[in-house]
Coordinates of C-alpha atoms in Angstrom, one line a residue:
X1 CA 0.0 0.0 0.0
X2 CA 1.1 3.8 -0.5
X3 CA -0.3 6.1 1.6
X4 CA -0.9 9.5 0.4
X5 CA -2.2 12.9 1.9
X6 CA -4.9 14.7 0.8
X7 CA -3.6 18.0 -0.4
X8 CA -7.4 19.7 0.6
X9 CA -5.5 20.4 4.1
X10 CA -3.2 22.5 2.8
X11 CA -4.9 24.5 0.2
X12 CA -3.3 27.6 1.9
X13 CA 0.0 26.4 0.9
X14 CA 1.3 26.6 -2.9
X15 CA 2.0 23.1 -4.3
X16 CA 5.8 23.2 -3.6
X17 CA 5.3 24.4 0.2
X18 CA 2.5 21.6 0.3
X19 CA 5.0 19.0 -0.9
X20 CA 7.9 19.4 1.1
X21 CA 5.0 19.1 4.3
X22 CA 4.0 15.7 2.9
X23 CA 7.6 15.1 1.7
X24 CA 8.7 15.6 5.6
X25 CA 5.4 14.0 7.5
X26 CA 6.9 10.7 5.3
X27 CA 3.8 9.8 2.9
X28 CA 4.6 8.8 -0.6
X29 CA 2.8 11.2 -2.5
X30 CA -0.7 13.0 -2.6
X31 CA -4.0 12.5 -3.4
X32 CA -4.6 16.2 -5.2
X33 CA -7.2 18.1 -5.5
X34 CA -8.5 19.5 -9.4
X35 CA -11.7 21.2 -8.6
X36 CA -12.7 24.5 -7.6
X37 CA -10.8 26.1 -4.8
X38 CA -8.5 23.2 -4.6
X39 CA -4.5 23.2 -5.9
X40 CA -5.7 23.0 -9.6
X41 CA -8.3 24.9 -11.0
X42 CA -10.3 22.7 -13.5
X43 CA -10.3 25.3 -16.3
X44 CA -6.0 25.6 -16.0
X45 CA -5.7 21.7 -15.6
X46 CA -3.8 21.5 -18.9
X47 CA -1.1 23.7 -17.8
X48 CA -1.6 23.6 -13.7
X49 CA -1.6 19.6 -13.1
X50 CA 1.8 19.2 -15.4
X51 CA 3.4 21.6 -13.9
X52 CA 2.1 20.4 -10.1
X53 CA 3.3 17.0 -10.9
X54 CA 6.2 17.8 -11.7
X55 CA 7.0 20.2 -9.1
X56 CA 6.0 16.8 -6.4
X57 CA 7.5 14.3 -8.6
X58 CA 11.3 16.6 -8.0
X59 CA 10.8 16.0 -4.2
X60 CA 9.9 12.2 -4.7
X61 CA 6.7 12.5 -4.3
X62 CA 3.8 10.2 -6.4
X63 CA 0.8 11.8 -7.5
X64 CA -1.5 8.8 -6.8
X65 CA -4.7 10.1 -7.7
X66 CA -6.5 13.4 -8.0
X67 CA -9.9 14.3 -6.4
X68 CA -12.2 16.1 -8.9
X69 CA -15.9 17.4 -9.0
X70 CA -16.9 15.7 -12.3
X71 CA -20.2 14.0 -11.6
X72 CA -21.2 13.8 -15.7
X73 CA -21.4 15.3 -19.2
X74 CA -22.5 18.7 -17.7
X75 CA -18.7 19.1 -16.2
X76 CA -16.9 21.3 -18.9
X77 CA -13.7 20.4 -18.1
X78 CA -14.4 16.6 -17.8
X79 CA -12.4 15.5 -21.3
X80 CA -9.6 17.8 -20.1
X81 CA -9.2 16.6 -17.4
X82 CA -9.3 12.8 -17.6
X83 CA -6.9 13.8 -20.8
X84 CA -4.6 15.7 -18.6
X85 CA -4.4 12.8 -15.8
X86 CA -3.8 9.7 -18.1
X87 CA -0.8 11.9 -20.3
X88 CA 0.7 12.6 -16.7
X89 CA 0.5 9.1 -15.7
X90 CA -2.4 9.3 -13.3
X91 CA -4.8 6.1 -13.6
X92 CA -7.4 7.2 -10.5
X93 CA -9.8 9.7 -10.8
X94 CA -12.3 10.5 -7.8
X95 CA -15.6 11.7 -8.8
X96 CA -17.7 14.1 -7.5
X97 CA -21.2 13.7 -5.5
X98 CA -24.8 13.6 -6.4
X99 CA -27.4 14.8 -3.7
X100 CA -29.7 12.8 -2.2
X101 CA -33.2 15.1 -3.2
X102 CA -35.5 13.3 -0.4
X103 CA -37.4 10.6 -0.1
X104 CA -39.3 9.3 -2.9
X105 CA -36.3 9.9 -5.3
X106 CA -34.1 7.7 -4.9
X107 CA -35.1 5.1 -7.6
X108 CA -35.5 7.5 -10.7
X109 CA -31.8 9.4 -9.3
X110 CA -30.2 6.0 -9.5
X111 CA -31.3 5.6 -13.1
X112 CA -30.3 9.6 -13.8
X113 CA -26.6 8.9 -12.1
X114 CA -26.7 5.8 -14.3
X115 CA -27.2 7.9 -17.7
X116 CA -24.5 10.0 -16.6
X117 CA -21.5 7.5 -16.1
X118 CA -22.1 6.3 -18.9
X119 CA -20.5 9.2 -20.1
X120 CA -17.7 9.0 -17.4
X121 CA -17.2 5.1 -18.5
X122 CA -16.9 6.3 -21.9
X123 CA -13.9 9.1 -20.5
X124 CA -12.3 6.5 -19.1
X125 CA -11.8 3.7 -21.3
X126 CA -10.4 6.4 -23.7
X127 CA -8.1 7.8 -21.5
X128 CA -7.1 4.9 -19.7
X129 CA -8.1 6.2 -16.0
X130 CA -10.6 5.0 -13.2
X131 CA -13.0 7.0 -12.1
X132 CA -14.1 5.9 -8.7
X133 CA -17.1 6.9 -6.6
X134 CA -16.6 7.6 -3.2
X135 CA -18.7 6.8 0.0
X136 CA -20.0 9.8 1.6
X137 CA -22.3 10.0 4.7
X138 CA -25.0 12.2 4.7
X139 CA -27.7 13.2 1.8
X140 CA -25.5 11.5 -1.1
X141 CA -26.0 8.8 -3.3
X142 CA -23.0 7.1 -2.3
X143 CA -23.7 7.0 1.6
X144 CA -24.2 3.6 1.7
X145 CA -22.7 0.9 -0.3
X146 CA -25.7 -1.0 -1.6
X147 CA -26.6 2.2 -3.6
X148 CA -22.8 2.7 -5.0
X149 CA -22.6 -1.2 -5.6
X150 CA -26.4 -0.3 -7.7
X151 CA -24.8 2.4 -9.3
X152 CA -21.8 0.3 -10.9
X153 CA -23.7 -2.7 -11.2
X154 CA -22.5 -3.4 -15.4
X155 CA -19.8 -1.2 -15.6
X156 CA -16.2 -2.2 -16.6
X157 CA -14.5 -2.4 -13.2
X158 CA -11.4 -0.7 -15.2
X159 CA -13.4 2.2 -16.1
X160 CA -15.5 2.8 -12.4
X161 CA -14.5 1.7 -9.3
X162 CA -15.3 2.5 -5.6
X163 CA -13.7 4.7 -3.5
X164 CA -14.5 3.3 0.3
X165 CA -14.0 5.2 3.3
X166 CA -14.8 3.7 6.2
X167 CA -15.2 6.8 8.7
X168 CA -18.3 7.7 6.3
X169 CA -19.2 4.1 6.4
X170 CA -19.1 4.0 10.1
X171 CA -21.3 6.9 10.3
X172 CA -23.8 5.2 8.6
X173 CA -23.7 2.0 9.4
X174 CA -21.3 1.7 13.0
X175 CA -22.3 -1.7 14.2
X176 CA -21.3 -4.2 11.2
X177 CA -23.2 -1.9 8.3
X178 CA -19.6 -0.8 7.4
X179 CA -18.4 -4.5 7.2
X180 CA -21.3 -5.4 5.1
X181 CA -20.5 -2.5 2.8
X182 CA -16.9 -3.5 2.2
X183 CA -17.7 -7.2 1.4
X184 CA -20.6 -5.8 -0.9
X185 CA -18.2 -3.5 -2.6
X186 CA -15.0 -6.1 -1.8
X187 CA -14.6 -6.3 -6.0
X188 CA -14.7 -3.0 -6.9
X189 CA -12.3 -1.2 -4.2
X190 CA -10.1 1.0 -6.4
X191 CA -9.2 3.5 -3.1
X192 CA -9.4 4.1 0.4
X193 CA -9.4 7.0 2.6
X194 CA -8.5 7.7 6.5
X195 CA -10.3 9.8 8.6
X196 CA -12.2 8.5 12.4
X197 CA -15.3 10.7 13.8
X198 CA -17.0 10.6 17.1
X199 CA -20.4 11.9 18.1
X200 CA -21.0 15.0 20.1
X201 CA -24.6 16.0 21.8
X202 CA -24.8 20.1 21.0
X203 CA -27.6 22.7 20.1
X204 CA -28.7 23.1 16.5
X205 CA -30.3 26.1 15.6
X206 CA -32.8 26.4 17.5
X207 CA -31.3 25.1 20.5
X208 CA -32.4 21.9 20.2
X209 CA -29.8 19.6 21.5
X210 CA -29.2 17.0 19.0
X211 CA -26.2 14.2 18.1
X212 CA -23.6 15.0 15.7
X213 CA -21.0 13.5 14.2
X214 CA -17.5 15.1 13.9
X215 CA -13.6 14.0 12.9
X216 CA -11.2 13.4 15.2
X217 CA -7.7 11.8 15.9
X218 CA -7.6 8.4 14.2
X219 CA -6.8 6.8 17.6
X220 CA -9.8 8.5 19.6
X221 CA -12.7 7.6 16.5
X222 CA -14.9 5.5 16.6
X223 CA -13.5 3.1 13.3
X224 CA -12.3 0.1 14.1
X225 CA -8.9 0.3 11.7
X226 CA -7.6 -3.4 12.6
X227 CA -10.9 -5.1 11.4
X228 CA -11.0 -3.2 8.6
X229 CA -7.5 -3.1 7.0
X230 CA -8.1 -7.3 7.6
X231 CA -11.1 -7.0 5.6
X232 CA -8.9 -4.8 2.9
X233 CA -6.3 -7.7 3.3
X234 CA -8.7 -10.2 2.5
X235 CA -9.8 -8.3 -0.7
X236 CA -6.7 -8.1 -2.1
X237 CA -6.4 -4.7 -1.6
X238 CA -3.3 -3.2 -2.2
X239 CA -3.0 0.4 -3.5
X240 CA -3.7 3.9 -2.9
X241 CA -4.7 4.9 1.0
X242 CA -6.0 8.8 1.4
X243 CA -5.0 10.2 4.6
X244 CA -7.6 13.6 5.5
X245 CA -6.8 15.3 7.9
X246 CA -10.0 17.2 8.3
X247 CA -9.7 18.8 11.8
X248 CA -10.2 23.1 10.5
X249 CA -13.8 24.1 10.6
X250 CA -16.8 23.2 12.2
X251 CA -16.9 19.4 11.4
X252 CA -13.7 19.1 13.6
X253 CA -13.7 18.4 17.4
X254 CA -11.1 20.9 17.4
X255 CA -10.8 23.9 15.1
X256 CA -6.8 23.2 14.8
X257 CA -4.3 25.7 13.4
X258 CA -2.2 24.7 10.2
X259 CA 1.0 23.2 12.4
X260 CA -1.1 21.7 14.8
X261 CA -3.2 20.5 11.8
X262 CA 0.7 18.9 10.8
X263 CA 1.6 17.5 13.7
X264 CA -2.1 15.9 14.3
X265 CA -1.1 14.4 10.9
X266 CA 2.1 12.9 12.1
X267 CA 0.8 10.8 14.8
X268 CA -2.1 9.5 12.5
X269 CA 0.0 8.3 9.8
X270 CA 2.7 6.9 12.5
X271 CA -0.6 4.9 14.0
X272 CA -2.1 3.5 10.4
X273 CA 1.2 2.7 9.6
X274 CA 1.2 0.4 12.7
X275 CA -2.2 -1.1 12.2
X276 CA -1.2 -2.0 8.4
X277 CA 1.7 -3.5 9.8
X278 CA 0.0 -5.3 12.0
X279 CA -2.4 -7.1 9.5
X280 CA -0.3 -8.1 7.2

């Protein structure tokens, strides 16, 4: 496995200054992000993701995959980017997301979302990159893995893959509903991405006092990491894993600074690291 960082965490930082972080913090490369507001603007990706690659590739640095907004043919930029990506070498491609619109919907979004990678498995098979959908809590789609494993049910596995993370699945499924969703998707895992979350009682807006879930330190969440990189073990899993390192903002159990953001990085690489080791 390779684990990368997801350069999302350090938008504030130009590419070079972002590398030589995730040089130092000891990942192999990045997972980078080529949508709006992240490292690459879609609209420069012919000129920006060269030059970006380039720029990590001189500190030893592997651009594993790049995290996009493309969710179908209404993406401008789609072509140009899954162009861009294959000519540098890049063969994964995360997708964007496609809201939930409330119940009653769900069957005739499924066939929409359908329509539409078709046109993304069409992308792919000419440029030679996956395109992978990734599990999301919340009012997605692909918040639970039955509905991802519907939406790629018929596809070329080369072309569209899944992109599991099992803090969202935990969120949605804590007991064994994340298990379930791994061995359902088991043949299809094309990525995976770190990130733990615990649940915190507080007021909404009207002072209600409700449960909500937010990120913190891989160690402290409520994922259990040894059962699961077993389960990846088992699948043959053996590629790309996203580190985020989502602890700015309001989804945080801490709002942390940039170097305490870093060194809250550190020790959660230093513990998957262990727990890879460990079940292997």
């Amino acid at each position: 496995m390779q684990f990368l960082m997801f350069t999302k965490h350090l938008q504030e930082l130009p590419i070079a200054q972002a590398g030589e972080v995730v040089k130092e913090l000891g990942f192999d490369g990045v997972d980078l992000t080529v949508r709006p507001g992240g490292h690459v603007a879609p609209e420069r990706v012919e000129h920006d993701l060269p030059e970006a690659v380039r720029v990590l590739r001189s500190l030893g640095l592997v651009t594993g995959f790049i995290t996009t907004a493309i969710t179908g043919p209404e993406d401008p930029y789609a072509e140009a980017i899954f162009r861009t990506a294959a000519e540098q070498g890049i063969r994964f491609l995360k997708l964007g997301y496609w809201r939930y619109e409330g119940f009653g919907s769900l069957r005739r979004q499924i066939a929409e979302t359908r329509e539409k990678l078709r046109y993304i498995q069409k992308l792919a098979r000419t440029y030679g990159v996956r395109a992978c959908i990734h599990s999301h809590s919340g009012p997605y789609l692909s918040a639970v893995a039955p509905v991802v494993a519907m939406l790629l049910e018929g596809f070329d596995p080369d072309a569209l893959g899944a992109y599991v993370d099992p803090g969202h699945m935990t969120v949605e499924g804590g007991g064994a509903g994340w298990k379930i969703g791994l061995d359902l998707l088991s043949d299809r895992i094309s990525l995976v991405a770190v990130k733990s979350f615990g649940w915190f009682r507080e007021p909404d807006k009207s002072g209600r006092m409700i449960w909500r879930h937010k990120l913190v330190p891989l160690e402290e969440g409520t994922v259990r990491w040894d059962e699961v990189f077993a389960c990846l073990r088992q699948a043959g899993f053996d590629g790309y894993v996203s580190l985020h390192s989502e602890y700015q903002g309001p989804g945080s159990w801490r709002d942390l600074s940039l170097s305490e953001l870093i060194e809250q990085t550190r020790r959660d690489l230093a513990y998957i690291k262990r727990v890879v080791a460990g079940s292997m």
